[in-house]
Coordinates of C-alpha atoms in Angstrom, one line a residue:
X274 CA 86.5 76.9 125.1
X275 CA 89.3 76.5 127.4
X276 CA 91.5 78.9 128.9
X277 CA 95.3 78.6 131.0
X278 CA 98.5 79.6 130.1
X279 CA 100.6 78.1 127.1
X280 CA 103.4 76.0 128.0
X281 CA 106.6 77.4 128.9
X282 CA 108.3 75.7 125.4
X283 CA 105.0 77.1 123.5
X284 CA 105.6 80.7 125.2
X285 CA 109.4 80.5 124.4
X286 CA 109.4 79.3 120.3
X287 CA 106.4 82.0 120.2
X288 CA 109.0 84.4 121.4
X289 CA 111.7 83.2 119.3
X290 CA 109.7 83.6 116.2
X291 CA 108.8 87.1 117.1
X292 CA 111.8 87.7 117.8
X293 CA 113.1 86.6 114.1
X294 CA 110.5 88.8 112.5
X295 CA 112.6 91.9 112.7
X296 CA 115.6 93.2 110.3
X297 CA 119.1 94.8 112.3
X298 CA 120.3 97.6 111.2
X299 CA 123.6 96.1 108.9
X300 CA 120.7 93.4 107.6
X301 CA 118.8 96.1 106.2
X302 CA 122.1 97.9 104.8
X303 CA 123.1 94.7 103.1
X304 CA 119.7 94.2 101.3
X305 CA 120.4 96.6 98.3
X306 CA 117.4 99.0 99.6
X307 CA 117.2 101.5 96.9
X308 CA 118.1 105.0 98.2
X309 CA 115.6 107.9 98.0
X310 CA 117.1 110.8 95.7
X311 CA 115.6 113.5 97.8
X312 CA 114.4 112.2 100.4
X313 CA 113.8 115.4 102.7
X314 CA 111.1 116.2 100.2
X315 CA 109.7 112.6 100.4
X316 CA 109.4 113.0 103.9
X317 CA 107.9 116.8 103.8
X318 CA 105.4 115.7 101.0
X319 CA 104.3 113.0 103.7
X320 CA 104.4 115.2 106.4
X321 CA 102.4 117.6 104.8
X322 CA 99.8 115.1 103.5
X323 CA 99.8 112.9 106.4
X324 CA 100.3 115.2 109.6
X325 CA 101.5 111.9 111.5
X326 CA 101.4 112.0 115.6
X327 CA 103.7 109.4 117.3
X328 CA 102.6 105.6 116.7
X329 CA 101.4 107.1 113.2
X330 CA 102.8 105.0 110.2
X331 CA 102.6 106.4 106.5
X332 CA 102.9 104.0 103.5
X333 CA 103.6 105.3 100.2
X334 CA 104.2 104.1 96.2
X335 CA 106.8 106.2 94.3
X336 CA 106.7 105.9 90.8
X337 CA 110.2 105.5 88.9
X338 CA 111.2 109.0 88.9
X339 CA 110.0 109.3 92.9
X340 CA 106.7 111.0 92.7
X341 CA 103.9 109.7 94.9
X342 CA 101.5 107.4 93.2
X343 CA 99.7 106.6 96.4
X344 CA 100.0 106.5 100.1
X345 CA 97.8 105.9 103.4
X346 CA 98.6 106.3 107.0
X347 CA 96.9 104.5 110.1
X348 CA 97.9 104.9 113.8
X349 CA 99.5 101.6 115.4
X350 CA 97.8 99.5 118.1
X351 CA 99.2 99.3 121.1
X352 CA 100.8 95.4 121.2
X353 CA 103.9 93.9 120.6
X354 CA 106.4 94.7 117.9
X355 CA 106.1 91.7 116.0
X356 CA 107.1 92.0 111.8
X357 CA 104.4 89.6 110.7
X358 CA 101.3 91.7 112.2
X359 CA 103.2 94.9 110.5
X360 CA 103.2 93.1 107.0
X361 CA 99.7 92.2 107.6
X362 CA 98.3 95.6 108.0
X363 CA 101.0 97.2 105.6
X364 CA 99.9 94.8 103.2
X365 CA 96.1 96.1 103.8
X366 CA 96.8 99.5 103.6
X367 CA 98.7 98.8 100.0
X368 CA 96.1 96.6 98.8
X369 CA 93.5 99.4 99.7
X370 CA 94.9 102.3 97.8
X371 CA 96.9 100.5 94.8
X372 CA 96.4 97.7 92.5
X373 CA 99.6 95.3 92.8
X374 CA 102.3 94.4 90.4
X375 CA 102.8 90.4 90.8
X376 CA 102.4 89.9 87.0
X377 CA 105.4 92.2 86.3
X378 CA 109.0 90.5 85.7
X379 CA 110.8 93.2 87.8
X380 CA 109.2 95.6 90.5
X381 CA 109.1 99.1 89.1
X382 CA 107.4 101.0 91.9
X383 CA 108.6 101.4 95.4
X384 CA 107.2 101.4 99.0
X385 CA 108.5 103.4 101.2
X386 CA 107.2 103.5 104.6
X387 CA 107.3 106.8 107.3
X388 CA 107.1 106.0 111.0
X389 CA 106.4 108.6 113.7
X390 CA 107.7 107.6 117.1
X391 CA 108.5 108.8 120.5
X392 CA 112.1 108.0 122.2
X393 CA 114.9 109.1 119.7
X394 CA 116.6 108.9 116.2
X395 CA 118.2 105.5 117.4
X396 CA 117.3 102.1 115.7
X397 CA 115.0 100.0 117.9
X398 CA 113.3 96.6 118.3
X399 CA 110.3 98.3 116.7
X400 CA 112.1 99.8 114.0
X401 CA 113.9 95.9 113.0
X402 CA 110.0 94.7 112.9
X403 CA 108.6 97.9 110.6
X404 CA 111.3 96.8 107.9
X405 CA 111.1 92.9 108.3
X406 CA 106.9 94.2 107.7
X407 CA 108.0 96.5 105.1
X408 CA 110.1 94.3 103.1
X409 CA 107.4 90.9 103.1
X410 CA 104.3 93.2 102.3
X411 CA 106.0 94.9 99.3
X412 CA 107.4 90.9 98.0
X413 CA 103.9 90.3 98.5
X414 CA 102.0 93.4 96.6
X415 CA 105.1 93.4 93.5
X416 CA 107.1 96.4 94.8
X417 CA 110.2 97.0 95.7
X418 CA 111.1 97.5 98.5
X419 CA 112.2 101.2 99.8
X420 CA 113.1 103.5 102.3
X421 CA 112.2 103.2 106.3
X422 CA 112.2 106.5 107.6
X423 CA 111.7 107.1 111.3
X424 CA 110.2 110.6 112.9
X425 CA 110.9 111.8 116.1
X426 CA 111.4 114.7 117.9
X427 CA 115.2 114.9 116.7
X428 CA 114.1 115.0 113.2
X429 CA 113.6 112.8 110.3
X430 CA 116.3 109.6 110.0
X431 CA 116.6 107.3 107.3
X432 CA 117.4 103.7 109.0
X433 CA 120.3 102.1 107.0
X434 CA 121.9 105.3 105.3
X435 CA 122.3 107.4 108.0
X436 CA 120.6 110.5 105.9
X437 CA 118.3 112.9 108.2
X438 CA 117.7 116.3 109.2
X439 CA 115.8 118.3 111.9
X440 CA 112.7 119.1 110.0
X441 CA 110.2 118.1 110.0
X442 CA 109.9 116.7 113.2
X443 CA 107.4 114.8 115.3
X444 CA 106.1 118.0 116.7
X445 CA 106.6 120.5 114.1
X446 CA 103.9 121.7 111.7
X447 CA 103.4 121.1 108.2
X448 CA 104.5 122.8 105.5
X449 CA 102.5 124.3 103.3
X450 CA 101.5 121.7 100.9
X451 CA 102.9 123.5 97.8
X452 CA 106.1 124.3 99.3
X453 CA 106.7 120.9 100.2
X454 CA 105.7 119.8 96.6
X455 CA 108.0 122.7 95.3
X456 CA 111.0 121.2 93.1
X457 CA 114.6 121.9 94.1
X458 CA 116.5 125.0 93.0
X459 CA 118.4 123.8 89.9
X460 CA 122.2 124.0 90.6
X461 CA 124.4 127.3 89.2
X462 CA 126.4 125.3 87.0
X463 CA 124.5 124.1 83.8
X464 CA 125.4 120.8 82.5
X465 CA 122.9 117.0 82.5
X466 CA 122.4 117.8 85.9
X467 CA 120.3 120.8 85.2
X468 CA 118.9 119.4 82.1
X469 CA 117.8 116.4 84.2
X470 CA 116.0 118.9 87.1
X471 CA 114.5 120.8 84.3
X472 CA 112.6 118.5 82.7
X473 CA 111.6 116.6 86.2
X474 CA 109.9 120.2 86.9
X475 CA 108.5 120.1 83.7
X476 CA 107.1 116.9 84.3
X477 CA 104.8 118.2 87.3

């Protein structure tokens, strides 16, 4: 075995390809990322399942009409943001707790992935490799590809829409699970759009 330091051109082009492994912000925007239709109860159903602590990440598969099919969270390794290592373990967390959908034409369920971070609501290095991960592990497992949804002690923020809210947070409890579970109130005025929250309540 032989140890020393790469070369400087080996060291840079191992730089440069990390440094490709990530997604800006208006690259995200502009890749059609299907928005969540309520997403603060996404991210309180996670919360409450999960209890994430920063450098916690929490994958989950939404069905269709956006109820949880699966989900798994792991606590991130202190190294280098780098999007291929993300995909990798994202892709082993996926593979562990639901069978894929390569044979399908067209994805039908959706990965959305929940990060827990210290700093604040503003996109990051980190964040750019999270949804590069994201985005390959879900091409690779037959899902499309969803929400990235940071947690910090501002609140909840998802990357790209510019939806959030204050809680939860990265410090605050959970909610009870049931109340996080709870559907929303259907609206005063009657119409398809109560029809349509009606039988989603039913559903459950």
């Amino acid at each position: 075995m032989t140890f020393g330091f790469a070369p400087a051109s080996a060291a840079a082009s191992t730089s440069a390809a990390s440094a490709n492994r990530m997604l800006e912000p208006a690259e995200w925007a502009a890749a059609g990322i299907p928005l969540l239709r309520n997403p603060r109860e996404v991210v309180s159903g996670l919360h409450a399942r999960h209890h994430p602590q920063p450098a916690t990440a929490v994958i989950a598969v939404l069905d269709p009409d956006e109820r949880l099919r699966a989900s798994a969270s792991f606590v991130r390794r202190p190294a280098p943001a780098d999007g291929w290592m993300f995909r990798n373990v994202l892709l082993a967390q996926l593979r562990r707790v639901i069978p894929h959908d390569l044979r399908r034409r067209t994805p039908v369920r959706t990965a959305v992935l929940l990060y827990c971070r210290e700093g604040d609501a503003r996109w990051t290095e980190e964040d750019g490799a999270w949804m590069w991960g994201l985005r390959d592990a879900c091409t690779l497992h037959g899902l499309r590809c969803g929400a990235y949804i940071t947690l910090t002690r501002d609140g909840w923020q998802v990357l790209g829409e510019g939806r959030g809210g204050r809680r939860p947070h990265s410090g605050s409890a959970p909610e009870p699970f049931d109340t996080s579970e709870a559907p929303p109130p259907p609206p005063r005025t009657g119409g398809a759009a109560s029809e349509v929250l009606r039988r989603a309540a039913a559903a459950r």
